[in-house]
Coordinates of C-alpha atoms and ligand atoms in Angstrom, one line a residue:
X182 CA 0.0 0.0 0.0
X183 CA 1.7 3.2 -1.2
X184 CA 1.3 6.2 1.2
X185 CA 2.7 9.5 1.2
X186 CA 3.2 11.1 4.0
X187 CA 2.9 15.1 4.2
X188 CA 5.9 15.5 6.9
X189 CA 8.1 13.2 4.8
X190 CA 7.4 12.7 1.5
X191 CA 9.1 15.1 -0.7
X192 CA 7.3 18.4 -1.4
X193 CA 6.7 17.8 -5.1
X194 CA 5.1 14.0 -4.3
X195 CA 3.2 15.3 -1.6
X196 CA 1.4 18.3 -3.3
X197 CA 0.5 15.9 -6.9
X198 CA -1.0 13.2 -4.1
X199 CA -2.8 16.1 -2.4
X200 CA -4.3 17.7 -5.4
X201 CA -2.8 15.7 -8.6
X202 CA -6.2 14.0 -9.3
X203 CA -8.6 17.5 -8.2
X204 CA -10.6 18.3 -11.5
X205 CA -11.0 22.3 -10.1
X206 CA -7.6 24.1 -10.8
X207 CA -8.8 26.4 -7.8
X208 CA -6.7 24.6 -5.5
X209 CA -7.5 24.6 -1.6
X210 CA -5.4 25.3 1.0
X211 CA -6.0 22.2 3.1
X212 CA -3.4 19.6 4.1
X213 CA -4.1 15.8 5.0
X214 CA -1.9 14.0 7.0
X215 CA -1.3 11.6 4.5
X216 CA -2.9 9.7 1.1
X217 CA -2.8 6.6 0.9
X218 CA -3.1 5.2 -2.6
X219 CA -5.3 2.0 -2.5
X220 CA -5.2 -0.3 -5.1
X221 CA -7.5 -3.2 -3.6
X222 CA -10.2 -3.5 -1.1
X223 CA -8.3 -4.9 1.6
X224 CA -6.0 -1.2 1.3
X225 CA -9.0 0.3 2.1
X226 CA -9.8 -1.9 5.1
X227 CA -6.5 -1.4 6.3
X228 CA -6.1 2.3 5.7
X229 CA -9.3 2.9 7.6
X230 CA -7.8 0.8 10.6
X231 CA -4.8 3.1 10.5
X232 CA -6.9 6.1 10.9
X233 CA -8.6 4.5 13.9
X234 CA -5.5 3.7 15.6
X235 CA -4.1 6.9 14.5
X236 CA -7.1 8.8 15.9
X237 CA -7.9 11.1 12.5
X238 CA -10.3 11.3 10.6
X239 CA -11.0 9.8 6.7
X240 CA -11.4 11.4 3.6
X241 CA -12.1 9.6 0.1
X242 CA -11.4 10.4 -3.5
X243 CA -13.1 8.9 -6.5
X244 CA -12.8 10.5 -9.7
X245 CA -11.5 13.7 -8.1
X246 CA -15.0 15.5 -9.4
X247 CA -16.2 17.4 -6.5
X248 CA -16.1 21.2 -7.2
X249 CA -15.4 21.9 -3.7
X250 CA -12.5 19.4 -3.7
X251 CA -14.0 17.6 -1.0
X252 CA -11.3 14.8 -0.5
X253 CA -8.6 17.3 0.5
X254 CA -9.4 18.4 4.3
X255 CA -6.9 18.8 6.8
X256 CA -5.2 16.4 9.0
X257 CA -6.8 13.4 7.5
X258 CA -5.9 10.4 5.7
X259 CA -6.6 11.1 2.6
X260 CA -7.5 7.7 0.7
X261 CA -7.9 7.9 -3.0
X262 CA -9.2 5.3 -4.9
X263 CA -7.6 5.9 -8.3
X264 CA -5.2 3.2 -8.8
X265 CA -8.6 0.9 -7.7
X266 CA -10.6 0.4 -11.0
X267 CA -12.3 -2.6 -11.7
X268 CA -15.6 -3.4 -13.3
X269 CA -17.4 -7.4 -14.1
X270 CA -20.2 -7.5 -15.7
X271 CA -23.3 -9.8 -15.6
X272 CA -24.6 -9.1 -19.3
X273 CA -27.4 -12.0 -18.8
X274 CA -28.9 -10.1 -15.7
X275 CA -27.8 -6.5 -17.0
X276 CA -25.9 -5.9 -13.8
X277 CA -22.1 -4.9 -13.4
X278 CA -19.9 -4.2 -10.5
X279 CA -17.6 -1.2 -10.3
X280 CA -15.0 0.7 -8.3
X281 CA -16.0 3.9 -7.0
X282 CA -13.0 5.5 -9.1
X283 CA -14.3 4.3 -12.8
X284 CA -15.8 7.3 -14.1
X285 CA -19.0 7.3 -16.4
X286 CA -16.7 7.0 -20.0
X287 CA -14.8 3.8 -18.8
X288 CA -17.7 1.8 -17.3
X289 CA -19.3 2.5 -20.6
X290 CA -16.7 1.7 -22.5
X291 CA -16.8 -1.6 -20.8
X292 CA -20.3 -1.9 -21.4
X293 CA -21.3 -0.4 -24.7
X294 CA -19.3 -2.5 -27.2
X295 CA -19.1 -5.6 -26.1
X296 CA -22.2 -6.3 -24.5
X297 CA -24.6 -3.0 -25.6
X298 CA -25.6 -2.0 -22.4
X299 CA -25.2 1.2 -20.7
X300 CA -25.1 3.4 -17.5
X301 CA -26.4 6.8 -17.4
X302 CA -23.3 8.1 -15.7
X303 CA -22.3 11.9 -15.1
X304 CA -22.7 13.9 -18.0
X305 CA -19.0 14.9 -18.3
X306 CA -17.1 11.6 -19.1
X307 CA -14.3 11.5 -16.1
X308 CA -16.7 12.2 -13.2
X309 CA -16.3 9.0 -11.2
X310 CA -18.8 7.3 -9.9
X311 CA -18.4 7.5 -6.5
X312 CA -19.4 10.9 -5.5
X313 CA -22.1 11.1 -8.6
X314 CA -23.8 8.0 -7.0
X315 CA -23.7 9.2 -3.6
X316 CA -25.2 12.1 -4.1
X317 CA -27.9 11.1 -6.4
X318 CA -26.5 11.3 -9.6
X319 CA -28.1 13.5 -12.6
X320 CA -27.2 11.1 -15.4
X321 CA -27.9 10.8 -19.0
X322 CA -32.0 11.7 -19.4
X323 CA -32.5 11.6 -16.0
X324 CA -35.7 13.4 -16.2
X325 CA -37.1 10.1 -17.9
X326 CA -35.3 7.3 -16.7
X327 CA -34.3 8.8 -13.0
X328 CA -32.2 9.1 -10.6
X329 CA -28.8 6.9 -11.2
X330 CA -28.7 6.2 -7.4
X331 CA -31.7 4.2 -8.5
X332 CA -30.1 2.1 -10.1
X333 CA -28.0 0.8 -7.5
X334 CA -29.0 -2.7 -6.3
X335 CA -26.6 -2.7 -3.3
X336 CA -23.0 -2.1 -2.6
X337 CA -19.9 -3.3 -0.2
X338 CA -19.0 -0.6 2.1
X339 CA -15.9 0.0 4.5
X340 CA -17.4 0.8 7.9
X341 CA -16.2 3.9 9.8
X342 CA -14.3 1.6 12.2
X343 CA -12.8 -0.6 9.4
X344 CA -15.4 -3.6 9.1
X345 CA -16.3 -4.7 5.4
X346 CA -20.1 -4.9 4.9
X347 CA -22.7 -5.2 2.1
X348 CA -25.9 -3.2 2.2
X349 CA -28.9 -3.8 -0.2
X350 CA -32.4 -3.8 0.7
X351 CA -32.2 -6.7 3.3
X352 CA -28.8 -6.1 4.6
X353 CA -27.8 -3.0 6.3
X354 CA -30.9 -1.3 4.6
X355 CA -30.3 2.6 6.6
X356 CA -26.9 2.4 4.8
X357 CA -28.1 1.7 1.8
X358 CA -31.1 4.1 2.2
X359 CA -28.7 6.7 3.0
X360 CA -26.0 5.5 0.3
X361 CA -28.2 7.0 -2.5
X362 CA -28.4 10.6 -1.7
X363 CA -26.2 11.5 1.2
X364 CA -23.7 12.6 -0.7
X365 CA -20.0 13.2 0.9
X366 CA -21.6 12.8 4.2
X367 CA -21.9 9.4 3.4
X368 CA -20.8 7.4 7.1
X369 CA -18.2 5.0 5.3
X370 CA -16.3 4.2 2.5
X371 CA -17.7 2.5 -1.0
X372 CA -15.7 -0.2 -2.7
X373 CA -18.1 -1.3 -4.9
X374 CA -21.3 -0.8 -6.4
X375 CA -23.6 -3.0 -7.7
X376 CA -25.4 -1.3 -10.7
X377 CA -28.2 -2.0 -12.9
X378 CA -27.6 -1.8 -16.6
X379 CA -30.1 -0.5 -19.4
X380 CA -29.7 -1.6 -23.3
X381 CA -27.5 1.0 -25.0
X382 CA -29.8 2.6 -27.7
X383 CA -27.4 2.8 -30.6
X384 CA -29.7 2.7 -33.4
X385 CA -31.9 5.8 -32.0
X386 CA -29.6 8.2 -30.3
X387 CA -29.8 11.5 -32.4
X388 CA -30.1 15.5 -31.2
X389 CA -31.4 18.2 -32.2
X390 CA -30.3 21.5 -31.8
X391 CA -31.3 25.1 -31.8
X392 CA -29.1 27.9 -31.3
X393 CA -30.9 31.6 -30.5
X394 CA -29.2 35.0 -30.0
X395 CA -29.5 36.1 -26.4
X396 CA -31.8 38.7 -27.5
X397 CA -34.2 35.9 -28.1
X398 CA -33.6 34.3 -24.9
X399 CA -37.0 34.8 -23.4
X400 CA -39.0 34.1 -26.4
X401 CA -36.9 30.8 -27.2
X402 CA -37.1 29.6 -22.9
X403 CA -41.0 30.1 -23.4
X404 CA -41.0 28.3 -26.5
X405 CA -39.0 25.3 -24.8
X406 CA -41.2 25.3 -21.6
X407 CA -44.4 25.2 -23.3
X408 CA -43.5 22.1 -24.9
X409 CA -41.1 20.3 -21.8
X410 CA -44.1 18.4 -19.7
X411 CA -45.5 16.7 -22.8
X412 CA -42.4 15.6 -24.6
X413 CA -41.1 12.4 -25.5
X414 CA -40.3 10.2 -22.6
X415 CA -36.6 9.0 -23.9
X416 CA -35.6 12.3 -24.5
X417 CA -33.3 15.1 -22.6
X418 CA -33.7 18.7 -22.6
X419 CA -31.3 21.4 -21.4
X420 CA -30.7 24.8 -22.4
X421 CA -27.7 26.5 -22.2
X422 CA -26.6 30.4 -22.3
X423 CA -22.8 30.1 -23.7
X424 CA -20.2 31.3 -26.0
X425 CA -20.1 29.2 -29.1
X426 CA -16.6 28.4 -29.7
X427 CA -15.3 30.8 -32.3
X428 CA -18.5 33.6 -31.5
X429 CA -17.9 36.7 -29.7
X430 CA -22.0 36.3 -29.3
X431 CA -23.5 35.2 -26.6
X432 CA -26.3 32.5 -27.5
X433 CA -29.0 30.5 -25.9
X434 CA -28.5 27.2 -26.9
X435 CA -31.5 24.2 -26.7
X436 CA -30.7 20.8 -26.9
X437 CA -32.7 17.5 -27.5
X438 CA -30.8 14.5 -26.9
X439 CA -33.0 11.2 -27.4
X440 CA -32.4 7.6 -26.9
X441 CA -34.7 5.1 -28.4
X442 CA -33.7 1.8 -30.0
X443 CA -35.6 2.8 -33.3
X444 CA -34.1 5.9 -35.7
X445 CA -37.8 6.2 -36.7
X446 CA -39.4 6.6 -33.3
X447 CA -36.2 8.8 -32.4
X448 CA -37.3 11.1 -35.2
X449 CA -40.8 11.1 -34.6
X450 CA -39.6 12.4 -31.0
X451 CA -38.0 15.3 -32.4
X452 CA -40.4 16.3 -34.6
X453 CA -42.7 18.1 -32.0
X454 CA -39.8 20.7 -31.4
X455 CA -38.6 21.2 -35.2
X456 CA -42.2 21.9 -36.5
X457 CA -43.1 24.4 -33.7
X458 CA -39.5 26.2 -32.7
X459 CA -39.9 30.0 -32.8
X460 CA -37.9 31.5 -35.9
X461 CA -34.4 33.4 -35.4
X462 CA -32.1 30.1 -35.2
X463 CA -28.5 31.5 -36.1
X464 CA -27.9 27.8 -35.8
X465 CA -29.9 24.2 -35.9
X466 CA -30.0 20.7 -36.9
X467 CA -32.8 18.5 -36.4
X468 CA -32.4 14.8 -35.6
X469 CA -28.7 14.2 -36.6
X470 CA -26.9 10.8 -35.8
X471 CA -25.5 11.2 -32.5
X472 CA -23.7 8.7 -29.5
X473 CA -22.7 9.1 -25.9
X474 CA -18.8 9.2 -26.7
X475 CA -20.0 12.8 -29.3
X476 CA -22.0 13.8 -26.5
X477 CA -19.1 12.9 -23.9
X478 CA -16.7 14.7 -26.1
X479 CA -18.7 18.2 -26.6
X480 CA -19.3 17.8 -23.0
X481 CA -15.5 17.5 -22.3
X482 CA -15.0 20.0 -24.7
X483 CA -17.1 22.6 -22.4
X484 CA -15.3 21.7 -19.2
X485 CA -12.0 21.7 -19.9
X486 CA -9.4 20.4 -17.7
X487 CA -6.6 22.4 -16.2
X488 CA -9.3 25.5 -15.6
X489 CA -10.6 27.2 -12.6
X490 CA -14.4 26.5 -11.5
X491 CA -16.8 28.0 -9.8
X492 CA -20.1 25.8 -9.7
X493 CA -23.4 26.6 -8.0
X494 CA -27.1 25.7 -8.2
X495 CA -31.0 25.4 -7.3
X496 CA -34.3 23.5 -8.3
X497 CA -36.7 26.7 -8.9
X498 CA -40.3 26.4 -7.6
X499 CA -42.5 24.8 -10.2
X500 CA -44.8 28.0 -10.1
X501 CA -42.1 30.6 -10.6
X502 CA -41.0 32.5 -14.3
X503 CA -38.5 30.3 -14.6
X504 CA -37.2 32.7 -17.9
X505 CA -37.2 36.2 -15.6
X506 CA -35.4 34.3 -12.8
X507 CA -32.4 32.8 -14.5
X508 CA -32.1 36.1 -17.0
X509 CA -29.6 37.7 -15.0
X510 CA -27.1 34.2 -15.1
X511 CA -28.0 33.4 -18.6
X512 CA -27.7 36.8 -19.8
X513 CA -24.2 38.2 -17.8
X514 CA -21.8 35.6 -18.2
X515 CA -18.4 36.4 -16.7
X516 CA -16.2 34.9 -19.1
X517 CA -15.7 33.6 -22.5
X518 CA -15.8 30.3 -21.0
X519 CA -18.3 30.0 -18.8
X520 CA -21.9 28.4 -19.1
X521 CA -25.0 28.6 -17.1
X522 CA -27.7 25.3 -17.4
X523 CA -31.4 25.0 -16.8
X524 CA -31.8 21.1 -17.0
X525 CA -35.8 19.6 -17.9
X526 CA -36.7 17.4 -14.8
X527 CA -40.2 17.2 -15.1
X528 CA -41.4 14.5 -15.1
X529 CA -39.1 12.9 -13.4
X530 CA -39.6 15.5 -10.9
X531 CA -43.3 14.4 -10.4
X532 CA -42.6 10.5 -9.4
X533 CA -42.5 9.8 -6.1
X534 CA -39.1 8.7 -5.2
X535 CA -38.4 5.4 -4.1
X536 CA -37.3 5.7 -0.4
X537 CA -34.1 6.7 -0.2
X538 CA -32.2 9.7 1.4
X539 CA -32.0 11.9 -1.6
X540 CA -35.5 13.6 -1.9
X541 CA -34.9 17.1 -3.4
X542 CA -36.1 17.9 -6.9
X543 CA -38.5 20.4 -9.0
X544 CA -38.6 20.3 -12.3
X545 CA -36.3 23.0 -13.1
X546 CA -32.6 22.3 -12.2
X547 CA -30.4 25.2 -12.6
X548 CA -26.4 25.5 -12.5
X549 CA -24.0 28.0 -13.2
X550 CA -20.8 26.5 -14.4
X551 CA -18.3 29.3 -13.9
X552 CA -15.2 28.4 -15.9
X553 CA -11.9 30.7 -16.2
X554 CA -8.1 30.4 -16.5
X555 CA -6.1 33.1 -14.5
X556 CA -6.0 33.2 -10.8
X557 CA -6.9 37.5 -11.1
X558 CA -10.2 36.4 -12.2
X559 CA -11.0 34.2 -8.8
X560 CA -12.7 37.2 -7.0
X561 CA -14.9 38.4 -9.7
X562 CA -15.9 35.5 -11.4
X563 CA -16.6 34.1 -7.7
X564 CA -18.5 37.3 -6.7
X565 CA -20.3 36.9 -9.9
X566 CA -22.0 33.9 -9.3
X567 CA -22.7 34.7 -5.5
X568 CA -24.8 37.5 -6.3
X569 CA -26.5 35.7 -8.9
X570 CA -27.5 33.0 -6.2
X571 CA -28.5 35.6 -3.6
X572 CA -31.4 36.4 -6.0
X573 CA -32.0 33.2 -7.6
X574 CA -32.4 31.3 -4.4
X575 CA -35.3 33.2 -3.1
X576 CA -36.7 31.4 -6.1
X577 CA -35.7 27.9 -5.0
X578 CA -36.5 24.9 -3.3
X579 CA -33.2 24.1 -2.9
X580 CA -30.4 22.4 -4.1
X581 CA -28.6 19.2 -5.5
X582 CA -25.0 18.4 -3.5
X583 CA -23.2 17.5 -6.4
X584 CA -22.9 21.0 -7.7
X585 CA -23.0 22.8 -4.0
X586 CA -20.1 24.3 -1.7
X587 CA -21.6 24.3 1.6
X588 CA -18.5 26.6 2.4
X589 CA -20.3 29.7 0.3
X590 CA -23.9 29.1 0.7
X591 CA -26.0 27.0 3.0
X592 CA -30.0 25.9 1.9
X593 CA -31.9 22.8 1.9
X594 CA -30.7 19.7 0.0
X595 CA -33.0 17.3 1.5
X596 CA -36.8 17.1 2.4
X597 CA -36.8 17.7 6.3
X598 CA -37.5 14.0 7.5
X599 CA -35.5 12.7 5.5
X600 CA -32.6 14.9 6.3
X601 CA -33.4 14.4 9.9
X602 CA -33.0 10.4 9.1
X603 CA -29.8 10.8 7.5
X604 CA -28.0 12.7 10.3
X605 CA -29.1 10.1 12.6
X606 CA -27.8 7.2 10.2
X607 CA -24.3 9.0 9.8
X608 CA -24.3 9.0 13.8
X609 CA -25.2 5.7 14.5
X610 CA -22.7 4.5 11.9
X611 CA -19.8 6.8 12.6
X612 CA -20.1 8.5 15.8
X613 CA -16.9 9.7 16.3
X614 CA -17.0 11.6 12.9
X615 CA -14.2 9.5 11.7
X616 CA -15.2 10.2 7.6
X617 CA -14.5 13.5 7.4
X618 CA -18.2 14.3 6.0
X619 CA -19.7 17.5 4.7
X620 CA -17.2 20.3 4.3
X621 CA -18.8 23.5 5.6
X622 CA -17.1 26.7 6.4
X623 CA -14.3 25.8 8.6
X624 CA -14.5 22.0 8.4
X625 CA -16.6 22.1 11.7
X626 CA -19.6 20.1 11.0
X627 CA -18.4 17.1 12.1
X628 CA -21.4 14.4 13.2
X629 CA -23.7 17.2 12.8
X630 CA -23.7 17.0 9.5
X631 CA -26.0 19.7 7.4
X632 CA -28.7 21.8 8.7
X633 CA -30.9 21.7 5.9
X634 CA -32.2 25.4 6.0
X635 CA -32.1 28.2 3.6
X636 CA -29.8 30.7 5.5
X637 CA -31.4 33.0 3.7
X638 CA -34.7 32.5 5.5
X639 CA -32.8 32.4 9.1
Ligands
FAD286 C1 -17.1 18.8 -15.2 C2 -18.1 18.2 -14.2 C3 -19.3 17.7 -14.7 C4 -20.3 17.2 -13.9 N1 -21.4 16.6 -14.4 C5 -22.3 16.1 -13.5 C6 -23.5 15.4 -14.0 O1 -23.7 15.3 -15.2 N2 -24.4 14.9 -13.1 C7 -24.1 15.0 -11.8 O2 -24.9 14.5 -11.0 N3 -23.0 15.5 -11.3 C8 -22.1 16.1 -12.1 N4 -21.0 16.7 -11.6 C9 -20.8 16.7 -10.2 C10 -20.1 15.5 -9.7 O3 -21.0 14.4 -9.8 C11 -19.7 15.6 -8.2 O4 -18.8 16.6 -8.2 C12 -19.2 14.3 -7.7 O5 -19.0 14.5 -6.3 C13 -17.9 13.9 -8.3 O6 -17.6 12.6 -7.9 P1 -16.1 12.1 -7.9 O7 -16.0 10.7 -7.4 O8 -15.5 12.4 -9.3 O9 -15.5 13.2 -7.0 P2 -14.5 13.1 -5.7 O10 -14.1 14.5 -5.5 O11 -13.6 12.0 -5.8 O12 -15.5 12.7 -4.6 C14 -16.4 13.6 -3.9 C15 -16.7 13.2 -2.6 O13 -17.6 12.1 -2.6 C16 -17.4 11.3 -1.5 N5 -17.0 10.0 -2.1 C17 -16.5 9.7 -3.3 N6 -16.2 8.4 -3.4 C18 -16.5 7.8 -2.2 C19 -16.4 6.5 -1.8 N7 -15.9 5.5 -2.5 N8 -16.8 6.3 -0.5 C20 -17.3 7.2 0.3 N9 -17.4 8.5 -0.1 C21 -17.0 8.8 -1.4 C22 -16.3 11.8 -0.7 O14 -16.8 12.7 0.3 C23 -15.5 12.7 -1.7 O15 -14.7 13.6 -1.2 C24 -20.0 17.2 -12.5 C25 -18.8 17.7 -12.0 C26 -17.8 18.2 -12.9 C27 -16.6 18.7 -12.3

């Protein structure tokens, strides 16, 4: 078991273990005690142990995702998973079993070749699975097919005092329950999950695509919200305000990606939105041949690695004017780079859930991906999207934790029983707060946890 120790490793092997694998290029100024780079499950076991005996606390790192960098936090053992990759599948039963660490492009690539299956994964390829399934996980058309958390049928866990356990819906069932939706306050530490698989649609995955000025913004965000609720079930909506690469124009840019097994019925989907779209397109296509690795490229393509980030978001009421809300973020952009994202939900939004912690939707998801290069842009990029939030979230029922720093702003990310459940869970499991948990202003929440409140309402 390799581990690098941060009073005696040298500087250089230190910092890349620290922060080598953190996606945000806003680097925080935390310091574990160590990282410990596992490469099996019985590292994990025993790197847990160590932190028991050692009396410090845990941190994890999967794909290295979190915009918050999460897995850096002071004094702890830091225990990242990215050496751990491993995936069997079960094509007969549609089921495979993966490391927290493979991200959403590798199990697919596992999957969609050789035995045309899928997972709807994160949206940008390298996000690993671990904190995207913990948290919920906004896959590929989740408004249609769900939650990915849903599609976990159990997983093998690393207690907070070092015991290896599965949880499913017999065994350990308020671990599992909390598994899928707590997020980074999850009580222990994922080695595998155990994930159901749907048929890749390769013969019926096409987009369509409508690019507006930003002058038309509100006319084209009407357009696209009258004809959300009714539209086809396999398909995904998002609108984006951006800089097309190449454009010194800012455009509103509406995408429909569908997934059906038949190019026909893929077409027929589309249709709806090409025969009513309002006129003023500087840009379209209509039903073009499409496939998760295009999508996962183009999505690549507008997060780029080695950049700064700045992410925040909220689920607007249902009843509010969705277009006058978000005009402010979609219409003020910071930088050349940067993208803001209202993301259909509905009607995925209008299921009941399955029980399980994660209970937060609407059926407008909203994010501001703040992307930009140079450290003398931190302060007003940041300040930016704060006081776009301060407005927005009066607006809001609250928020998904997989785009949140609970550092900056503090509102509700669960419905109240169930938050109240899942603080209990994470301090019957770990009541010594030995996984380091939700990292709020000062890294003081400890067994706490959240408080699930809008501040703003305080
Ligand atoms: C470019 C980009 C695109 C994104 N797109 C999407 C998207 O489409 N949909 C979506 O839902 N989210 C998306 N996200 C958010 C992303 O899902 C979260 O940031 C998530 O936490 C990343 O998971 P990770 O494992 O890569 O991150 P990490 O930073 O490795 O993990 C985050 C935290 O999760 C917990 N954790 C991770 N693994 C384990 C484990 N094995 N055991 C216990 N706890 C663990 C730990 O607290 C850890 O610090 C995106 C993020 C980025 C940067």
């Amino acid at each position: 078991m390799d581990i690098i120790w941060r009073d005696s490793a040298a500087k250089d092997a230190y910092e890349e273990a620290r922060v080598g694998r953190v996606f945000n290029h806003r680097r925080p100024s935390r310091f574990p005690l160590a990282v410990v780079k596992a490469t099996s499950e019985e590292d994990i076991v025993k790197a847990v142990k160590m932190a028991v005996e050692m009396k410090c606390r845990v941190a994890v790192r999967s794909g290295g995702h979190s915009w918050a960098a999460w897995s850096v936090r002071d004094n702890s053992i830091l225990i990242d998973l990215g050496n751990y990759k491993q995936v069997k599948v079960d094509p007969e039963n549609s089921v495979a079993i993966a490391t927290p660490s493979m991200t959403g492009r590798e199990l697919n690539s596992a999957l969609i070749k050789d035995h045309g299956l899928m997972f709807p994964g994160g949206h940008c390829p390298d996000v690993g699975l671990g904190g995207f399934l913990l948290q919920g996980g906004m896959g590929w058309n989740c408004r249609n097919w769900g939650w990915a958390c849903e599609r976990v049928l159990g997983l093998d866990v690393v207690t907070a005092e070092g015991e290896l356990i599965h949880c499913n819906s017999t065994q350990n069932q308020d671990l599992y329950w909390a598994a899928r939706g707590a997020g980074p306050g999850f009580p222990g530490v994922v080695t595998r999950f155990h994930l159901s698989l749907n048929p890749y649609p390769k013969r019926g995955f096409r987009s369509s695509g409508y690019v507006y000025p930003i002058s038309l913004y509100r006319k084209a965000f009407d357009w696209l919200l009258s004809i959300t609720e009714t539209f086809d079930n396999d398909t995904e909506i998002a609108a984006i305000s951006n800089y097309p690469e190449g454009s010194d124009e800012m455009c509103f840019f509406i995408l429909f990606v569908v997934m059906k097994d038949d190019p026909e019925e893929a077409e027929k989907a589309l249709r709806p939105a090409q025969e009513t779209r309002p006129d003023g397109a500087i840009d379209e296509w209509f039903c073009r041949e499409d496939s998760l690795e295009e999508q996962y490229d183009k999505q690549e393509g507008a997060n780029p690695e080695k950049h700064r980030y700045c992410a925040e978001n909220a689920y607007i009421n249902n009843d509010a004017d969705v277009p006058a809300v978000l005009e402010e973020a979609f219409t003020t952009l910071p930088h050349r780079k940067a993208f803001s994202l209202w993301y259909a939900m509905n009607p995925c939004s209008r299921r009941k859930l399955p029980d399980m912690a994660l209970s937060m939707q609407s059926d407008h998801y909203f994010a501001l991906y703040t992307v930009w290069e140079e450290e003398s842009d931190d302060a007003r990029c940041q300040a930016w999207v704060k006081d776009v939030m301060k407005k927005v979230e009066r607006q809001s029922v609250g928020a998904y934790l997989g785009d949140s720093d609970f550092q900056v702003r503090r509102t509700k990310f669960w419905a109240d029983d169930n938050a109240k459940r899942l603080m209990a869970i994470r301090r019957k499991w770990d009541p010594q707060g030995r996984v380091c948990g939700y990292l709020d202003e000062d890294d003081k929440s400890g067994t706490n946890g959240l408080r699930n409140v809008h501040e703003w309402k305080l």
